[in-house]
Backbone as a ProteinNet text record, in pm:
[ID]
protein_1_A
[PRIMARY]
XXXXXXXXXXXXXXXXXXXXXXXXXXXXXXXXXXXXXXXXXXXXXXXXXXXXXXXXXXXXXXXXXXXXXXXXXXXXXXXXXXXXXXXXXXXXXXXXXXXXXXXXXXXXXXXXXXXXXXXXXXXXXXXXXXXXXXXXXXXX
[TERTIARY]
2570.6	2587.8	2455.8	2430.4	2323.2	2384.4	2231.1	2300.2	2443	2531.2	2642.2	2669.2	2778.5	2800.1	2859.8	2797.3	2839.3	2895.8	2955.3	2993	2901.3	2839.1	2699.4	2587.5	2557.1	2420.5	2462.8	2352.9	2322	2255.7	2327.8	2303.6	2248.5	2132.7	2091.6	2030.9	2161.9	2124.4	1973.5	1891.3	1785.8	1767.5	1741.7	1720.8	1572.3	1579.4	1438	1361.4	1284.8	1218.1	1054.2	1105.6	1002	913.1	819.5	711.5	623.6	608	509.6	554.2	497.9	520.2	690.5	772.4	941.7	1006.7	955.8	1044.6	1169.1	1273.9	1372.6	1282.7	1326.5	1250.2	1282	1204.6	1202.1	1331.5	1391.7	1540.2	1653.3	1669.2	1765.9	1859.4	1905.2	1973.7	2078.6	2144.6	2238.8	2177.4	2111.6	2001.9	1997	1960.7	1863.2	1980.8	2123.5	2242.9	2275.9	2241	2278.7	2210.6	2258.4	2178	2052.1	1969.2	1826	1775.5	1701.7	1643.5	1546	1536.3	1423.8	1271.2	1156.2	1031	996.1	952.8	875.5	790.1	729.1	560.1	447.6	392.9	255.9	278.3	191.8	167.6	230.2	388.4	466.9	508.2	425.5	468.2	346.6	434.3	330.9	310.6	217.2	210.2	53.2	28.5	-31.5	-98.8	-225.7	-245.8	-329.2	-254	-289.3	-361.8	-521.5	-583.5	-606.3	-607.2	-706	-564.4	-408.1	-298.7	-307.6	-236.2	-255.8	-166.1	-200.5	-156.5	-3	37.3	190.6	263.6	226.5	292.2	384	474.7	574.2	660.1	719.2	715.5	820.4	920	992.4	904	807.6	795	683.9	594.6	531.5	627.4	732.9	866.5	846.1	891.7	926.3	786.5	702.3	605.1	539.5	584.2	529.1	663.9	771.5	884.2	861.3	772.2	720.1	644.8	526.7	488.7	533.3	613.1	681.3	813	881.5	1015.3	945.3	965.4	930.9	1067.8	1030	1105.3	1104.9	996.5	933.2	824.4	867.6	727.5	727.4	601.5	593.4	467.4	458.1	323.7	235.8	96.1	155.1	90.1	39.4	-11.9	-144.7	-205.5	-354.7	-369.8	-200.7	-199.7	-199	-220.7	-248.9	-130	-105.3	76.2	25.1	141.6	212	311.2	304.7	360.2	424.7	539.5	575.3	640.3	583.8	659.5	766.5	815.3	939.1	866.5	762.6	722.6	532.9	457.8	314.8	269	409.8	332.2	306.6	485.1	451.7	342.8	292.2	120.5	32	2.5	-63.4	-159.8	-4.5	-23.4	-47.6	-7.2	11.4	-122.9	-178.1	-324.4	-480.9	-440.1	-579.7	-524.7	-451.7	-391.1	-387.7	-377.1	-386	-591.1	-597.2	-708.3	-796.7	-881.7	-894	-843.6	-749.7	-638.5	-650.9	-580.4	-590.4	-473.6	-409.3	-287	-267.8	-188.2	-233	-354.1	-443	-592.2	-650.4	-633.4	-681.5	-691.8	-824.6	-858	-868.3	-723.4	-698.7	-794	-753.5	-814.8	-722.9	-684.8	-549.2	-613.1	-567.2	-604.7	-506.2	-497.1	-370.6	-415.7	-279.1	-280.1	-368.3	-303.7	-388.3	-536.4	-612.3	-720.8	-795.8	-758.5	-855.6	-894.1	-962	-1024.2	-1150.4	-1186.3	-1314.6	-1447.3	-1563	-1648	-1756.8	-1762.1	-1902.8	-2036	-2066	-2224.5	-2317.8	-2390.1	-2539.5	-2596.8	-2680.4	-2785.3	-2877.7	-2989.4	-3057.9	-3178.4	-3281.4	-3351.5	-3471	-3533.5	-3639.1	-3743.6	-3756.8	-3856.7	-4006.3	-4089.6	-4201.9	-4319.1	-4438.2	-4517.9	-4520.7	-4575.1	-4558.4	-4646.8	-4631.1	-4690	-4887.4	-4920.6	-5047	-5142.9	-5028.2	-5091.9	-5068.6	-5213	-5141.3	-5123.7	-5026.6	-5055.2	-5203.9	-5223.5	-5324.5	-5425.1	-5460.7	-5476.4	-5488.8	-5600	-5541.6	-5581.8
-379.9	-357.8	-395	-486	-553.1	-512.3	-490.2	-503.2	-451.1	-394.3	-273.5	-185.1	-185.1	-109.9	55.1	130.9	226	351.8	301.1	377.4	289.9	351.6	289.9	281.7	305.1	267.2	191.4	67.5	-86.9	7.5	22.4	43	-69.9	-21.1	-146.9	-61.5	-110.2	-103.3	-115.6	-51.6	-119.1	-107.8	-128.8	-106.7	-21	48.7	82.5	67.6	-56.9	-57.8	27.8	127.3	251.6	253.7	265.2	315.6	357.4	436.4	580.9	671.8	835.1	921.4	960.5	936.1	920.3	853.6	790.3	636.5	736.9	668.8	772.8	746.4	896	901.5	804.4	692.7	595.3	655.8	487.7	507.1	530.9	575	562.7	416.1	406.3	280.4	225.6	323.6	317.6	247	330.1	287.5	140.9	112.7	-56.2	-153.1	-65.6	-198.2	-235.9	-188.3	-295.5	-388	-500.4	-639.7	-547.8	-545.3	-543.5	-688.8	-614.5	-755.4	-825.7	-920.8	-1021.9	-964.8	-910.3	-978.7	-1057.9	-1046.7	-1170.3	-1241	-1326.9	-1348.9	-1297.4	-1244.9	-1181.6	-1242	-1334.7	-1431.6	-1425.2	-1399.9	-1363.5	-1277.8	-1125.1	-1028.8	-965.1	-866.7	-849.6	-706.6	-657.8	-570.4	-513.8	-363.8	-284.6	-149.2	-120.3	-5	74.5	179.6	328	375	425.9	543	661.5	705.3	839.2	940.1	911.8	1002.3	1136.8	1187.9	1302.5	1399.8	1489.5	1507.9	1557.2	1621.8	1666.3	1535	1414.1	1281.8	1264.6	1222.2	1178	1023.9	932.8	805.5	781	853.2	890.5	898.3	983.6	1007.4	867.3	810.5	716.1	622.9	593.9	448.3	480.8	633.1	656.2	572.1	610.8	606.1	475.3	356.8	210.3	167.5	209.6	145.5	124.4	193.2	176.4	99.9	16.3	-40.7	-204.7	-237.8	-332.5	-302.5	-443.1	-431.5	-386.5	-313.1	-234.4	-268.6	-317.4	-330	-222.3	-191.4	-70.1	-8.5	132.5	198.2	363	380.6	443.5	497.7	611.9	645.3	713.8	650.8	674.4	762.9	782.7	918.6	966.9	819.4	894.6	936.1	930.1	992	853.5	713.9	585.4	545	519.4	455.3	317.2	274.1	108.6	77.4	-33.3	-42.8	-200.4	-284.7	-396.9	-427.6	-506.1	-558.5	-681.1	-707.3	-789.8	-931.3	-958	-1088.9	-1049.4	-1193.3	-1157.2	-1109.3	-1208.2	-1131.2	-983.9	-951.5	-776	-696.8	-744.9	-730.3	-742.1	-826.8	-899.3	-847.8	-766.8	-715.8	-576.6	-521.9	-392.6	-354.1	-425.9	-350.7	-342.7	-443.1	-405.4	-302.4	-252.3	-152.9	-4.1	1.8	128.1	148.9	79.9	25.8	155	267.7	355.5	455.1	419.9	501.2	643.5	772.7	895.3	922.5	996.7	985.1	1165.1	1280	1420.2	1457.8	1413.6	1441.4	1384.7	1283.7	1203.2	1073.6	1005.5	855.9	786.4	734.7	617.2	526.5	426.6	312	234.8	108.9	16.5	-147.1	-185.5	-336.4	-387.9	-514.2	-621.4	-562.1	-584.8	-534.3	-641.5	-795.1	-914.9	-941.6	-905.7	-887.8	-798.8	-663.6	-547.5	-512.2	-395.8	-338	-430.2	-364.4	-434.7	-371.5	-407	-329.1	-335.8	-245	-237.9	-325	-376.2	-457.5	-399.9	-475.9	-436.3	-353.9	-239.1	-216.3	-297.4	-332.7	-403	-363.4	-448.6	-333.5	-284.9	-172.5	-119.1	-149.2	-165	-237.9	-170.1	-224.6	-214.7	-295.1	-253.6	-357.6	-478.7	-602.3	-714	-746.7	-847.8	-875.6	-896.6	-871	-850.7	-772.8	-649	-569.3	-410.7	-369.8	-221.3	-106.2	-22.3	130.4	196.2	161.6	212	128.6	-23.6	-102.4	-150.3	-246.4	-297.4	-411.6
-119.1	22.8	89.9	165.1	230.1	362	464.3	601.6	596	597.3	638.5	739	839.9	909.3	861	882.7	848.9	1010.1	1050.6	1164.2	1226.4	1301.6	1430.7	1359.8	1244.7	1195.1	1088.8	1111.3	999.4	872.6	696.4	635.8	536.1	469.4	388.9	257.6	85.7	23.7	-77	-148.6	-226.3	-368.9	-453.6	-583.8	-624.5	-665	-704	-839.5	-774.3	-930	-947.8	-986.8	-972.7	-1115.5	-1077	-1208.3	-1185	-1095.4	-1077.8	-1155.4	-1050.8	-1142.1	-1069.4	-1003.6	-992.6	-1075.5	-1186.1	-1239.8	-1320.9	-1360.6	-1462.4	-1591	-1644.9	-1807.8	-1859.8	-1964	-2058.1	-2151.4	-2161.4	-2275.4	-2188	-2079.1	-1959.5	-1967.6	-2087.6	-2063.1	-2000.2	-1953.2	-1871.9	-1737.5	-1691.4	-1561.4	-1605.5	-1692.6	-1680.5	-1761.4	-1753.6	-1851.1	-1669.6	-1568.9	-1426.9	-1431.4	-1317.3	-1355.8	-1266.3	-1325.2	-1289.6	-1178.5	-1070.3	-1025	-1118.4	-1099	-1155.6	-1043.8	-1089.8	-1022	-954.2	-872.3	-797.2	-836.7	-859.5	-941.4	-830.3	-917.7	-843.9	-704	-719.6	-632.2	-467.9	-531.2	-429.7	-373.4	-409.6	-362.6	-261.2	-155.3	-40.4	-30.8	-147.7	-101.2	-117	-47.9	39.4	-95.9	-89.8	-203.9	-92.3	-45.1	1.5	-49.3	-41.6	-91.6	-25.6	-72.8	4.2	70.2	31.6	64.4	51.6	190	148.2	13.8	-58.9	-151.9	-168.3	-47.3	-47.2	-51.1	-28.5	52.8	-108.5	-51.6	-210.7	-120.5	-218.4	-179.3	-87.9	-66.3	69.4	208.6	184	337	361.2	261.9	258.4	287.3	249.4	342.3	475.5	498	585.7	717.4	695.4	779.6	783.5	654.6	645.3	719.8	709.7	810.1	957.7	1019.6	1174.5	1238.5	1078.7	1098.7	1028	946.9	903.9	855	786.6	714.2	591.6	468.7	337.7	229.3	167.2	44.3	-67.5	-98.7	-179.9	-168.5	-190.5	-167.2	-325.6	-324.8	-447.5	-436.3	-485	-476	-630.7	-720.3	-866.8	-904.3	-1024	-1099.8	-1008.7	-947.5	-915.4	-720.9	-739.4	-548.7	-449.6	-531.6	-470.7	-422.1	-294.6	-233.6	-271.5	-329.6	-373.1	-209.3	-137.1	-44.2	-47.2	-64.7	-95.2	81.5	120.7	231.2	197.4	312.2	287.7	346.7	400.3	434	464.1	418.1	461.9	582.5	685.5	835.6	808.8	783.8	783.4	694.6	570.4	509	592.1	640.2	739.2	902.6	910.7	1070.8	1004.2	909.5	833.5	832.7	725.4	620.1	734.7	851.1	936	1015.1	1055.2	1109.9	1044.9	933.7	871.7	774.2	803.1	710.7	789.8	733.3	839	909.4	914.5	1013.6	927.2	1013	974.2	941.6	858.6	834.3	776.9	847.2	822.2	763.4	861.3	812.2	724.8	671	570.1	606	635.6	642.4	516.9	566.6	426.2	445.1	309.2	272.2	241.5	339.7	277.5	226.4	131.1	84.7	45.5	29.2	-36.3	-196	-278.8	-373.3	-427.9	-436.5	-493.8	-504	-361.9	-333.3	-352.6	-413.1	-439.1	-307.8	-347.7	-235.6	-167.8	-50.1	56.4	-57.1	-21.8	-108	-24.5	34.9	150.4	144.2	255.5	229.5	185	105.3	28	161.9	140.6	247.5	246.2	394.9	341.1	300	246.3	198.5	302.8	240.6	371.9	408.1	550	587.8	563.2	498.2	487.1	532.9	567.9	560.8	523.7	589	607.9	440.1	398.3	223.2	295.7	175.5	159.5	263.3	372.2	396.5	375.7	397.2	351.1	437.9	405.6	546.5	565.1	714.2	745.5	736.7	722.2	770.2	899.1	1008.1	1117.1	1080.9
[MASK]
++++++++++++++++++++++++++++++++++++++++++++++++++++++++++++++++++++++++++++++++++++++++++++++++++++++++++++++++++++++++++++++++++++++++++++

């Protein structure tokens, strides 16, 4: 069921390919005898790594709240509290990750990056200014 009318609201099936800490227990074969989707290759997927969540957050209300700001294909959040966020196109990455990047979210200033790219990693300080070479403090 793609796109579906369900009375007055457009319903849209998804599959969940989960592997956080929600996934079904390993050996669930029933679960995985459906045709399973195929992966995307890396390459081709758009998504978003949340840090800094707050700790009640579970991967529901994390859709819930990446849906406002793009289309979301998947969202998950895994053992170390980190949201996994898959958009459905780069714009929606794109316009997404400088937008939350920072942002406060129930009291907690996340940290958002493309998954591909890793995190930002702050500039070197530079170093401290001292006296000019071959003179010394207290000198004129």
């Amino acid at each position: 069921m793609q796109d579906a009318l369900l009375g007055q609201q457009r319903v849209k099936a998804e599959l969940a390919k989960n592997k956080g800490k929600n996934a079904a227990p390993a050996g669930n074969s029933a679960a995985l005898s459906l045709a399973a989707p195929v992966d995307a290759p890396r390459s081709q997927r758009h998504r978003a790594v949340l840090r800094n969540l707050p700790p009640a957050y579970e991967w529901r209300t994390l859709r819930d709240e990446m849906r406002k700001i793009g289309d979301i294909i998947y969202s998950d959040i895994d053992v170390n509290g980190h949201g996994i966020v898959e958009f459905a196109s780069r714009e929606d990455l794109d316009f997404a990750v400088p937008r939350l990047n920072g942002s406060t979210l129930d009291g907690h200033i996340i940290e958002v990056f493309v998954e591909a790219e890793g995190p930002s990693t702050p500039p070197a300080a530079p170093p401290a200014a001292g006296p000019p070479r071959g003179e010394q403090r207290g000198e004129q």
